């Protein structure tokens, strides 16, 4: 309805009327293509709802796109097909026409996943290296992994449409590190390369995990360090200079410990894995799980304090951003899942004045491949039709 | 370059090739139209840079748009014309084809401004009412003002393309207040109506003030209350439930005064005009200006404390959002402009670890018409071609 109203005013605005109908029609077509690129296979009903078109108008448009070969009918809806009744036909971009690769270059391992244009993961792999491995060797390990994974899965990378590479740590736009990585991948593959922080990619992966496609997500990861990512209006936020999502250096305790960044009492000095282990006088994250399981009072008190600090930081962020979901992930949360409910209660209490519906606070759903899945999702989101993420992210080649 | 690369991959993706060239061309046309709708008159060189097209390709496209009457050559560049040399021709959407109205319904006055499609303000006005005036009477005052302003400026509102109405206070999506206002304006004018918080509109106005078109802005307003707005990637952020930008209820001092919201030590209890006057034991904002001018130590200390609190809240927000500019506005800043530099120094110190370039911190540029100008800017940003602000803002009719 909104779309139709706007098309009416738009038609008035571009007052020469020749070709305006076609212009509007193209805009509709592009929204359909962009939706399928972004979301994978969908039924006509799902498409109609999401692009705000009538079934009749949509039918005309999908008919033309099918005739033109831009989209195909796919049958991935096996579950519905097993049920009674004729299942709805699903439409998708031709899956054979594109491959999208996500790479996560972590501190001590590289992961890769490859999706086709219908969002099916057709290859994945992982390999390890020592934490101090120089960049050239990490890249060599990544390329060897990609080759091996392709061989094992029968994927030749001939139809590669894009490569998303996640790196650990903030990635300021134009940083040397992201430049090296971007150059290496661009030389290796004849496809656009997008380099970004792997925690931000994970945020995007969480936003669309389980088919939710939540458009406004605030994601924080509590691991050896603390990072985070924002999805606002369906798009990953890199920030003007590429360093959005630095939850780890928000001050949680002005009289706290000195952080590696030089400030005092950053959230990372309170809620990272090393900080928590130090406070509990424990050696490993497994020790922490065990201590919590046996009701160790130091561990329990520490985790409550940590959850309170995390909840306050998230509450402030939620007052500013008003997200639909707040997702807490990382190794600490896997060892101490109680953090989520406790931090959630703090957020709930602090949001009182804002009004409107409340954001949902939940634990991360995805495991260690959140970075690769998010990198692929970022590639899918890069439609040339939406002036979006890649234009602001900086590292696009 | 980015655009061309993407068009290449896009062309592969929609693998049936019939009509694909036309599709890409339409996408270019739409980007040009959307840019002109969004930014007003621009030269061909400015357009080429902003949409990432070659001069040759752009020339073909503007040629066709001119022939079709969708755009016109305008001569608003009087200053350049006065200089030496032939000035660059400016292109714009036909200004006579559209009018855009911004209305700011405040606590005790209503303002209106009307722009044509070339972004020229062609009418403006203001009228007052008592703070306790019921909604029906406020709306009547607004319509009377709009009629009078139109009569005085010779604007008939025949070509009205949209009305943006800013309201005081958070505007949760679907709130009764915004519904009443939206219904009243929709009944009165045959144009889409967009209702939102007037502080958020002001944030958008500041982002584009002075022709900057800054894409990532964090805006906070220190007045009787404290509100704010975010522009992320060029788009105003309403939040999932329409209440983004609630800087006023971030906790600044956990042992501070009880806020009207029920929490303790919200930024509003520290840095709003009433809180500052209370702390300085002064009656009016003019008294505060006078006290600061005469070097009153209580006033100076209070303002330093306020600026520190504001700076810390903004620093946390900047760590999360990594904006290009941070804008501080409102009545308090006009009375005590030193707040900006002091808060800026705090932000600077707290951002240390993030890396990348630093956001610029500045005082608001616009005066009391920031709400109406922002409402108009929001209408210009509502291109049917970009899946943007109106889809997420909720109150669009």
mmCIF file of N, CA, C and O in Angstrom, chain B residues 69-109:
data_model
loop_
_atom_site.group_PDB
_atom_site.id
_atom_site.type_symbol
_atom_site.label_atom_id
_atom_site.label_comp_id
_atom_site.label_asym_id
_atom_site.label_seq_id
_atom_site.Cartn_x
_atom_site.Cartn_y
_atom_site.Cartn_z
ATOM 1 N N UNK B 69 11.360 15.118 -19.867
ATOM 2 C CA UNK B 69 10.748 16.099 -18.973
ATOM 3 C C UNK B 69 10.812 15.715 -17.513
ATOM 4 O O UNK B 69 10.206 16.362 -16.660
ATOM 5 N N UNK B 70 11.547 14.675 -17.213
ATOM 6 C CA UNK B 70 11.646 14.267 -15.812
ATOM 7 C C UNK B 70 12.515 15.228 -15.017
ATOM 8 O O UNK B 70 12.311 15.441 -13.830
ATOM 9 N N UNK B 71 13.500 15.822 -15.701
ATOM 10 C CA UNK B 71 14.353 16.819 -15.028
ATOM 11 C C UNK B 71 14.431 18.068 -15.888
ATOM 12 O O UNK B 71 14.091 18.044 -17.080
ATOM 13 N N UNK B 72 14.868 19.160 -15.270
ATOM 14 C CA UNK B 72 15.018 20.417 -16.007
ATOM 15 C C UNK B 72 16.368 21.036 -15.671
ATOM 16 O O UNK B 72 16.979 20.685 -14.671
ATOM 17 N N UNK B 73 16.809 21.971 -16.548
ATOM 18 C CA UNK B 73 18.011 22.751 -16.244
ATOM 19 C C UNK B 73 17.577 23.943 -15.411
ATOM 20 O O UNK B 73 16.637 24.648 -15.780
ATOM 21 N N UNK B 74 18.199 24.148 -14.272
ATOM 22 C CA UNK B 74 17.845 25.296 -13.429
ATOM 23 C C UNK B 74 19.057 26.193 -13.249
ATOM 24 O O UNK B 74 20.185 25.777 -13.483
ATOM 25 N N UNK B 75 18.785 27.426 -12.839
ATOM 26 C CA UNK B 75 19.868 28.401 -12.716
ATOM 27 C C UNK B 75 19.913 28.983 -11.320
ATOM 28 O O UNK B 75 19.793 30.181 -11.123
ATOM 29 N N UNK B 76 20.042 28.112 -10.346
ATOM 30 C CA UNK B 76 20.059 28.629 -8.975
ATOM 31 C C UNK B 76 21.470 28.971 -8.537
ATOM 32 O O UNK B 76 21.681 29.454 -7.455
ATOM 33 N N UNK B 77 22.445 28.756 -9.427
ATOM 34 C CA UNK B 77 23.840 28.924 -9.039
ATOM 35 C C UNK B 77 24.301 30.356 -9.293
ATOM 36 O O UNK B 77 25.305 30.600 -9.951
ATOM 37 N N UNK B 78 23.564 31.327 -8.747
ATOM 38 C CA UNK B 78 23.813 32.741 -9.032
ATOM 39 C C UNK B 78 25.218 33.164 -8.641
ATOM 40 O O UNK B 78 25.864 33.956 -9.331
ATOM 41 N N UNK B 79 25.704 32.627 -7.539
ATOM 42 C CA UNK B 79 27.018 33.033 -7.042
ATOM 43 C C UNK B 79 28.105 32.644 -8.054
ATOM 44 O O UNK B 79 28.940 33.443 -8.425
ATOM 45 N N UNK B 80 28.044 31.404 -8.513
ATOM 46 C CA UNK B 80 29.041 30.930 -9.479
ATOM 47 C C UNK B 80 28.945 31.756 -10.764
ATOM 48 O O UNK B 80 29.943 32.113 -11.374
ATOM 49 N N UNK B 81 27.699 32.084 -11.127
ATOM 50 C CA UNK B 81 27.461 32.844 -12.347
ATOM 51 C C UNK B 81 28.113 34.224 -12.286
ATOM 52 O O UNK B 81 28.573 34.743 -13.296
ATOM 53 N N UNK B 82 28.144 34.814 -11.077
ATOM 54 C CA UNK B 82 28.735 36.131 -10.902
ATOM 55 C C UNK B 82 30.249 36.080 -11.102
ATOM 56 O O UNK B 82 30.863 37.068 -11.477
ATOM 57 N N UNK B 83 30.868 34.928 -10.884
ATOM 58 C CA UNK B 83 32.318 34.800 -11.047
ATOM 59 C C UNK B 83 32.699 34.767 -12.513
ATOM 60 O O UNK B 83 31.880 34.967 -13.398
ATOM 61 N N UNK B 84 33.951 34.509 -12.787
ATOM 62 C CA UNK B 84 34.417 34.448 -14.169
ATOM 63 C C UNK B 84 34.076 33.082 -14.757
ATOM 64 O O UNK B 84 33.902 32.104 -14.053
ATOM 65 N N UNK B 85 33.996 33.019 -16.055
ATOM 66 C CA UNK B 85 33.788 31.736 -16.729
ATOM 67 C C UNK B 85 32.322 31.337 -16.753
ATOM 68 O O UNK B 85 31.506 31.829 -15.969
ATOM 69 N N UNK B 86 31.992 30.421 -17.634
ATOM 70 C CA UNK B 86 30.631 29.931 -17.776
ATOM 71 C C UNK B 86 30.354 28.932 -16.652
ATOM 72 O O UNK B 86 31.097 27.978 -16.480
ATOM 73 N N UNK B 87 29.308 29.172 -15.865
ATOM 74 C CA UNK B 87 29.054 28.268 -14.748
ATOM 75 C C UNK B 87 28.502 26.930 -15.253
ATOM 76 O O UNK B 87 27.921 26.872 -16.331
ATOM 77 N N UNK B 88 28.701 25.902 -14.458
ATOM 78 C CA UNK B 88 28.159 24.591 -14.810
ATOM 79 C C UNK B 88 26.634 24.641 -14.744
ATOM 80 O O UNK B 88 26.070 25.245 -13.836
ATOM 81 N N UNK B 89 25.978 24.049 -15.736
ATOM 82 C CA UNK B 89 24.520 23.921 -15.693
ATOM 83 C C UNK B 89 24.109 23.044 -14.527
ATOM 84 O O UNK B 89 24.705 21.981 -14.322
ATOM 85 N N UNK B 90 23.095 23.461 -13.795
ATOM 86 C CA UNK B 90 22.589 22.612 -12.719
ATOM 87 C C UNK B 90 21.317 21.918 -13.178
ATOM 88 O O UNK B 90 20.476 22.521 -13.835
ATOM 89 N N UNK B 91 21.211 20.663 -12.819
ATOM 90 C CA UNK B 91 20.023 19.882 -13.168
ATOM 91 C C UNK B 91 19.202 19.617 -11.912
ATOM 92 O O UNK B 91 19.756 19.472 -10.823
ATOM 93 N N UNK B 92 17.883 19.578 -12.055
ATOM 94 C CA UNK B 92 17.026 19.299 -10.907
ATOM 95 C C UNK B 92 15.733 18.659 -11.385
ATOM 96 O O UNK B 92 15.393 18.756 -12.571
ATOM 97 N N UNK B 93 15.020 18.034 -10.484
ATOM 98 C CA UNK B 93 13.648 17.646 -10.798
ATOM 99 C C UNK B 93 12.879 18.940 -11.049
ATOM 100 O O UNK B 93 13.205 19.975 -10.476
ATOM 101 N N UNK B 94 11.874 18.894 -11.893
ATOM 102 C CA UNK B 94 11.098 20.102 -12.172
ATOM 103 C C UNK B 94 10.522 20.669 -10.870
ATOM 104 O O UNK B 94 9.688 20.029 -10.231
ATOM 105 N N UNK B 95 10.968 21.879 -10.461
ATOM 106 C CA UNK B 95 10.537 22.397 -9.161
ATOM 107 C C UNK B 95 9.034 22.629 -9.067
ATOM 108 O O UNK B 95 8.459 22.591 -7.988
ATOM 109 N N UNK B 96 8.390 22.868 -10.232
ATOM 110 C CA UNK B 96 6.959 23.147 -10.184
ATOM 111 C C UNK B 96 6.130 21.893 -9.998
ATOM 112 O O UNK B 96 4.930 21.955 -9.798
ATOM 113 N N UNK B 97 6.797 20.754 -10.078
ATOM 114 C CA UNK B 97 6.021 19.516 -10.040
ATOM 115 C C UNK B 97 5.806 18.999 -8.628
ATOM 116 O O UNK B 97 5.084 18.048 -8.432
ATOM 117 N N UNK B 98 6.409 19.620 -7.638
ATOM 118 C CA UNK B 98 6.226 19.057 -6.311
ATOM 119 C C UNK B 98 6.430 20.050 -5.184
ATOM 120 O O UNK B 98 7.257 20.943 -5.277
ATOM 121 N N UNK B 99 5.630 19.908 -4.143
ATOM 122 C CA UNK B 99 5.820 20.686 -2.915
ATOM 123 C C UNK B 99 5.880 19.710 -1.752
ATOM 124 O O UNK B 99 5.182 18.702 -1.742
ATOM 125 N N UNK B 100 6.718 20.033 -0.790
ATOM 126 C CA UNK B 100 6.928 19.153 0.358
ATOM 127 C C UNK B 100 6.780 19.997 1.623
ATOM 128 O O UNK B 100 7.453 21.022 1.763
ATOM 129 N N UNK B 101 5.891 19.574 2.539
ATOM 130 C CA UNK B 101 5.606 20.394 3.706
ATOM 131 C C UNK B 101 6.145 19.756 4.990
ATOM 132 O O UNK B 101 5.923 18.573 5.248
ATOM 133 N N UNK B 102 6.854 20.565 5.757
ATOM 134 C CA UNK B 102 7.308 20.121 7.068
ATOM 135 C C UNK B 102 6.559 20.886 8.149
ATOM 136 O O UNK B 102 6.415 22.109 8.067
ATOM 137 N N UNK B 103 6.042 20.160 9.148
ATOM 138 C CA UNK B 103 5.294 20.787 10.241
ATOM 139 C C UNK B 103 5.932 20.324 11.545
ATOM 140 O O UNK B 103 6.250 19.150 11.702
ATOM 141 N N UNK B 104 6.157 21.248 12.456
ATOM 142 C CA UNK B 104 6.711 20.894 13.763
ATOM 143 C C UNK B 104 5.699 21.301 14.830
ATOM 144 O O UNK B 104 5.515 22.487 15.107
ATOM 145 N N UNK B 105 5.014 20.307 15.393
ATOM 146 C CA UNK B 105 3.973 20.551 16.405
ATOM 147 C C UNK B 105 4.613 20.433 17.787
ATOM 148 O O UNK B 105 4.675 19.340 18.361
ATOM 149 N N UNK B 106 5.086 21.543 18.299
ATOM 150 C CA UNK B 106 5.801 21.523 19.578
ATOM 151 C C UNK B 106 4.865 21.662 20.769
ATOM 152 O O UNK B 106 3.637 21.659 20.629
ATOM 153 N N UNK B 107 5.471 21.787 21.963
ATOM 154 C CA UNK B 107 4.678 21.904 23.185
ATOM 155 C C UNK B 107 3.820 23.168 23.201
ATOM 156 O O UNK B 107 2.696 23.158 23.662
ATOM 157 N N UNK B 108 4.378 24.275 22.692
ATOM 158 C CA UNK B 108 3.631 25.526 22.780
ATOM 159 C C UNK B 108 3.620 26.363 21.497
ATOM 160 O O UNK B 108 3.258 27.532 21.514
ATOM 161 N N UNK B 109 4.046 25.727 20.379
ATOM 162 C CA UNK B 109 3.953 26.458 19.104
ATOM 163 C C UNK B 109 4.019 25.466 17.957
ATOM 164 O O UNK B 109 4.520 24.347 18.093
#
